C-alpha atoms as a printed R data frame, in Angstrom:
    type eleno elety resid chain resno       x      y       z
1   ATOM     1    CA   MET     A     1 -76.872  2.370 -41.676
2   ATOM     2    CA   TYR     A     2 -76.285  2.181 -37.969
3   ATOM     3    CA   ALA     A     3 -74.937 -1.308 -38.435
4   ATOM     4    CA   MET     A     4 -72.397 -0.058 -40.997
5   ATOM     5    CA   GLN     A     5 -71.359  2.746 -38.683
6   ATOM     6    CA   TYR     A     6 -70.947  0.279 -35.823
7   ATOM     7    CA   LEU     A     7 -68.914 -2.047 -38.015
8   ATOM     8    CA   LYS     A     8 -66.702  0.859 -39.065
9   ATOM     9    CA   GLU     A     9 -66.215  1.931 -35.430
10  ATOM    10    CA   LEU     A    10 -65.563 -1.705 -34.509
11  ATOM    11    CA   ASP     A    11 -62.886 -1.941 -37.235
12  ATOM    12    CA   GLU     A    12 -61.286  1.291 -35.939
13  ATOM    13    CA   LEU     A    13 -61.286 -0.071 -32.387
14  ATOM    14    CA   ARG     A    14 -59.692 -3.321 -33.639
15  ATOM    15    CA   TYR     A    15 -57.037 -1.306 -35.455
16  ATOM    16    CA   HIS     A    16 -56.294  0.763 -32.300
17  ATOM    17    CA   LEU     A    17 -56.307 -2.391 -30.181
18  ATOM    18    CA   THR     A    18 -53.825 -4.071 -32.535
19  ATOM    19    CA   ALA     A    19 -51.611 -0.941 -32.533
20  ATOM    20    CA   THR     A    20 -51.788 -0.769 -28.725
21  ATOM    21    CA   LYS     A    21 -50.925 -4.479 -28.437
22  ATOM    22    CA   THR     A    22 -47.945 -4.011 -30.779
23  ATOM    23    CA   THR     A    23 -46.766 -1.025 -28.705
24  ATOM    24    CA   THR     A    24 -47.261 -2.993 -25.484
25  ATOM    25    CA   ASP     A    25 -45.310 -5.971 -26.862
26  ATOM    26    CA   ALA     A    26 -42.471 -3.690 -27.957
27  ATOM    27    CA   SER     A    27 -42.428 -1.992 -24.530
28  ATOM    28    CA   ALA     A    28 -42.382 -5.368 -22.771
29  ATOM    29    CA   ALA     A    29 -39.476 -6.538 -24.940
30  ATOM    30    CA   SER     A    30 -37.626 -3.289 -24.250
31  ATOM    31    CA   ALA     A    31 -38.247 -3.639 -20.503
32  ATOM    32    CA   GLN     A    32 -37.002 -7.229 -20.567
33  ATOM    33    CA   SER     A    33 -33.885 -6.157 -22.456
34  ATOM    34    CA   ALA     A    34 -33.288 -3.350 -19.938
35  ATOM    35    CA   GLN     A    35 -33.742 -5.824 -17.091
36  ATOM    36    CA   LEU     A    36 -31.165 -8.184 -18.637
37  ATOM    37    CA   GLN     A    37 -28.747 -5.267 -19.052
38  ATOM    38    CA   CYS     A    38 -29.296 -4.354 -15.390
39  ATOM    39    CA   PHE     A    39 -28.522 -7.921 -14.327
40  ATOM    40    CA   ALA     A    40 -25.358 -7.900 -16.431
41  ATOM    41    CA   LEU     A    41 -24.304 -4.553 -14.937
42  ATOM    42    CA   LEU     A    42 -24.998 -5.825 -11.414
43  ATOM    43    CA   LYS     A    43 -22.852 -8.877 -12.075
44  ATOM    44    CA   GLU     A    44 -20.040 -6.693 -13.411
45  ATOM    45    CA   LEU     A    45 -20.373 -4.373 -10.406
46  ATOM    46    CA   ASP     A    46 -20.146 -7.333  -8.024
47  ATOM    47    CA   GLU     A    47 -17.001 -8.558  -9.801
48  ATOM    48    CA   LYS     A    48 -15.425 -5.105  -9.611
49  ATOM    49    CA   ASN     A    49 -16.346 -4.764  -5.931
50  ATOM    50    CA   HIS     A    50 -14.765 -8.154  -5.260
51  ATOM    51    CA   SER     A    51 -11.629 -7.117  -7.134
52  ATOM    52    CA   LEU     A    52 -11.538 -3.812  -5.259
53  ATOM    53    CA   LYS     A    53 -11.839 -5.654  -1.940
54  ATOM    54    CA   GLU     A    54  -8.930 -7.908  -2.913
55  ATOM    55    CA   HIS     A    55  -6.825 -4.857  -3.807
56  ATOM    56    CA   GLU     A    56  -7.757 -3.127  -0.557
57  ATOM    57    CA   ASP     A    57  -6.733 -6.241   1.381
58  ATOM    58    CA   ARG     A    58  -3.412 -6.327  -0.467
59  ATOM    59    CA   VAL     A    59  -2.813 -2.633   0.205
60  ATOM    60    CA   GLN     A    60  -3.611 -3.237   3.881
61  ATOM    61    CA   ARG     A    61  -1.106 -6.102   4.050
62  ATOM    62    CA   LEU     A    62   1.506 -3.897   2.343
63  ATOM    63    CA   ALA     A    63   0.739 -1.096   4.807
64  ATOM    64    CA   GLU     A    64   1.279 -3.473   7.726
65  ATOM    65    CA   GLN     A    65   4.524 -4.686   6.162
66  ATOM    66    CA   LEU     A    66   5.599 -1.086   5.649
67  ATOM    67    CA   ASP     A    67   4.833 -0.258   9.297
68  ATOM    68    CA   ASN     A    68   6.876 -3.275  10.400
69  ATOM    69    CA   TRP     A    69   9.792 -2.159   8.231
70  ATOM    70    CA   GLU     A    70   9.598  1.364   9.601
71  ATOM    71    CA   ASN     A    71   9.655  0.001  13.156
72  ATOM    72    CA   ASP     A    72  12.574 -2.286  12.275
73  ATOM    73    CA   LEU     A    73  14.410  0.627  10.702
74  ATOM    74    CA   GLN     A    74  13.928  2.775  13.803
75  ATOM    75    CA   ALA     A    75  15.155 -0.082  15.999
76  ATOM    76    CA   ARG     A    76  18.235 -0.512  13.795
77  ATOM    77    CA   GLU     A    77  19.017  3.190  13.899
78  ATOM    78    CA   LEU     A    78  18.709  3.184  17.689
79  ATOM    79    CA   SER     A    79  20.857  0.054  17.933
80  ATOM    80    CA   LYS     A    80  23.507  1.634  15.724
81  ATOM    81    CA   LYS     A    81  23.608  4.756  17.875
82  ATOM    82    CA   GLN     A    82  23.786  2.724  21.088
83  ATOM    83    CA   LEU     A    83  26.611  0.584  19.668
84  ATOM    84    CA   LYS     A    84  28.567  3.639  18.618
85  ATOM    85    CA   ASP     A    85  28.043  5.309  22.004
86  ATOM    86    CA   GLU     A    86  29.071  2.127  23.845
87  ATOM    87    CA   VAL     A    87  32.281  1.727  21.815
88  ATOM    88    CA   MET     A    88  33.182  5.360  22.392
89  ATOM    89    CA   ARG     A    89  32.472  5.032  26.127
90  ATOM    90    CA   VAL     A    90  34.580  1.854  26.439
91  ATOM    91    CA   GLU     A    91  37.488  3.423  24.570
92  ATOM    92    CA   HIS     A    92  37.251  6.509  26.747
93  ATOM    93    CA   ASP     A    93  37.158  4.374  29.913
94  ATOM    94    CA   ILE     A    94  40.224  2.409  28.782
95  ATOM    95    CA   MET     A    95  42.189  5.560  27.973
96  ATOM    96    CA   GLU     A    96  41.172  7.129  31.267
97  ATOM    97    CA   ALA     A    97  42.117  3.983  33.236
98  ATOM    98    CA   VAL     A    98  45.505  3.842  31.553
99  ATOM    99    CA   ALA     A    99  46.091  7.544  32.226
100 ATOM   100    CA   LYS     A   100  45.112  7.152  35.908
101 ATOM   101    CA   ALA     A   101  47.392  4.175  36.254
102 ATOM   102    CA   GLY     A   102  50.224  6.531  35.465
103 ATOM   103    CA   VAL     A   103  51.629  4.486  32.672
104 ATOM   104    CA   ASN     A   104  54.174  6.470  30.684
105 ATOM   105    CA   LYS     A   105  53.870  7.118  26.981
106 ATOM   106    CA   ASP     A   106  56.599  4.640  26.057
107 ATOM   107    CA   CYS     A   107  54.779  1.777  27.713
108 ATOM   108    CA   GLU     A   108  53.747 -1.272  25.670
109 ATOM   109    CA   LEU     A   109  50.114 -0.787  26.746
110 ATOM   110    CA   TRP     A   110  49.969  2.698  25.200
111 ATOM   111    CA   LYS     A   111  51.493  1.394  21.991
112 ATOM   112    CA   LEU     A   112  48.984 -1.447  21.909
113 ATOM   113    CA   LEU     A   113  46.054  0.905  22.618
114 ATOM   114    CA   ASP     A   114  47.235  3.342  19.965
115 ATOM   115    CA   GLU     A   115  47.428  0.463  17.489
116 ATOM   116    CA   VAL     A   116  44.192 -1.307  18.435
117 ATOM   117    CA   SER     A   117  42.011  1.761  18.858
118 ATOM   118    CA   PRO     A   118  42.315  2.916  15.224
119 ATOM   119    CA   LYS     A   119  41.712 -0.656  14.039
120 ATOM   120    CA   ASN     A   120  38.604 -0.880  16.179
121 ATOM   121    CA   LEU     A   121  37.426  2.487  14.937
122 ATOM   122    CA   GLU     A   122  38.075  1.366  11.379
123 ATOM   123    CA   LYS     A   123  36.121 -1.872  11.887
124 ATOM   124    CA   MET     A   124  33.348 -0.036  13.672
125 ATOM   125    CA   ASN     A   125  33.193  2.547  10.881
126 ATOM   126    CA   LYS     A   126  32.960 -0.244   8.292
127 ATOM   127    CA   LEU     A   127  30.163 -1.881  10.264
128 ATOM   128    CA   LEU     A   128  28.398  1.422  10.727
129 ATOM   129    CA   THR     A   129  28.804  2.281   7.051
130 ATOM   130    CA   GLY     A   130  27.287 -1.086   6.169
131 ATOM   131    CA   LYS     A   131  24.423 -0.448   8.565
132 ATOM   132    CA   ASP     A   132  23.999  3.068   7.162
133 ATOM   133    CA   GLU     A   133  23.757  1.624   3.648
134 ATOM   134    CA   GLU     A   134  21.249 -0.979   4.814
135 ATOM   135    CA   ILE     A   135  19.205  1.692   6.601
136 ATOM   136    CA   SER     A   136  19.330  3.899   3.507
137 ATOM   137    CA   ARG     A   137  18.180  0.992   1.326
138 ATOM   138    CA   LEU     A   138  15.333  0.241   3.735
139 ATOM   139    CA   LYS     A   139  14.329  3.914   3.767
140 ATOM   140    CA   ASP     A   140  14.217  3.865  -0.045
141 ATOM   141    CA   GLU     A   141  12.064  0.732   0.001
142 ATOM   142    CA   ILE     A   142   9.772  2.337   2.566
143 ATOM   143    CA   ARG     A   143   9.434  5.479   0.426
144 ATOM   144    CA   ILE     A   144   8.591  3.370  -2.633
145 ATOM   145    CA   LEU     A   145   6.040  1.308  -0.720
146 ATOM   146    CA   SER     A   146   4.551  4.452   0.829
147 ATOM   147    CA   ALA     A   147   4.128  6.001  -2.602
148 ATOM   148    CA   TYR     A   148   2.606  2.749  -3.908
149 ATOM   149    CA   ARG     A   149   0.286  2.611  -0.909
150 ATOM   150    CA   LYS     A   150  -0.812  6.223  -1.374
151 ATOM   151    CA   LEU     A   151  -1.354  5.626  -5.086
152 ATOM   152    CA   LYS     A   152  -3.420  2.497  -4.474
153 ATOM   153    CA   THR     A   153  -5.366  4.085  -1.630
154 ATOM   154    CA   GLY     A   154  -6.024  7.208  -3.697
155 ATOM   155    CA   ASN     A   155  -7.212  5.119  -6.667
156 ATOM   156    CA   GLY     A   156  -9.424  3.054  -4.400
157 ATOM   157    CA   ILE     A   157 -11.100  6.214  -3.132
158 ATOM   158    CA   ALA     A   158 -11.504  7.539  -6.671
159 ATOM   159    CA   VAL     A   159 -13.072  4.263  -7.835
160 ATOM   160    CA   ARG     A   160 -15.487  4.258  -4.907
161 ATOM   161    CA   ASN     A   161 -16.446  7.885  -5.547
162 ATOM   162    CA   GLN     A   162 -17.179  7.121  -9.209
163 ATOM   163    CA   GLN     A   163 -19.578  4.383  -8.213
C-alpha cells in the first residue's frame, strides 16, 4: 500500500516536473524572442541616431552658410551706404569748388555739371536699386534658411526628447 502511494506521488511529481519544464521552455523561448526584439530595436535606434547626426551636421553647415550670408549682406549694405555717401560728397565738393571759383551760371562747366550730375545720379540710383534688390533677395533667402534651420533644430530636439 505504501508502495502504491509512493508510485502515485511519484507520478504526480513527474507530472508537475513535466509541466514546470514546459513552462520553463516557453519562458526561455519568450526571453529569447524578447532579446532578439531588443537587438532589432537597438539596431534601429543606432540607425536613427546616425541619421539624426547627419541631419544635425547638415543643419550646422546650413547655419554657418546662413551666418556667412548675413555677414555678406551687412557688408554689402555698409558698402552701398559708403558708396552713396562718397558720391554725394564728391558732387558737393565739385559744386562748392565751382561756386568758389566764381564761375558764372552761363559757363560751360556749369552746363556740363548740370548735365552730368543727373546722369550720375541716375546711374547711381540704378546701381543702388540693383543692390537693393539683391540685398532684398538675400534677406529673403536668409529668412527662409532661418526658418528651415529653426524647424530642423526644433524637430531634432523633439526627436531627442522622445527617445
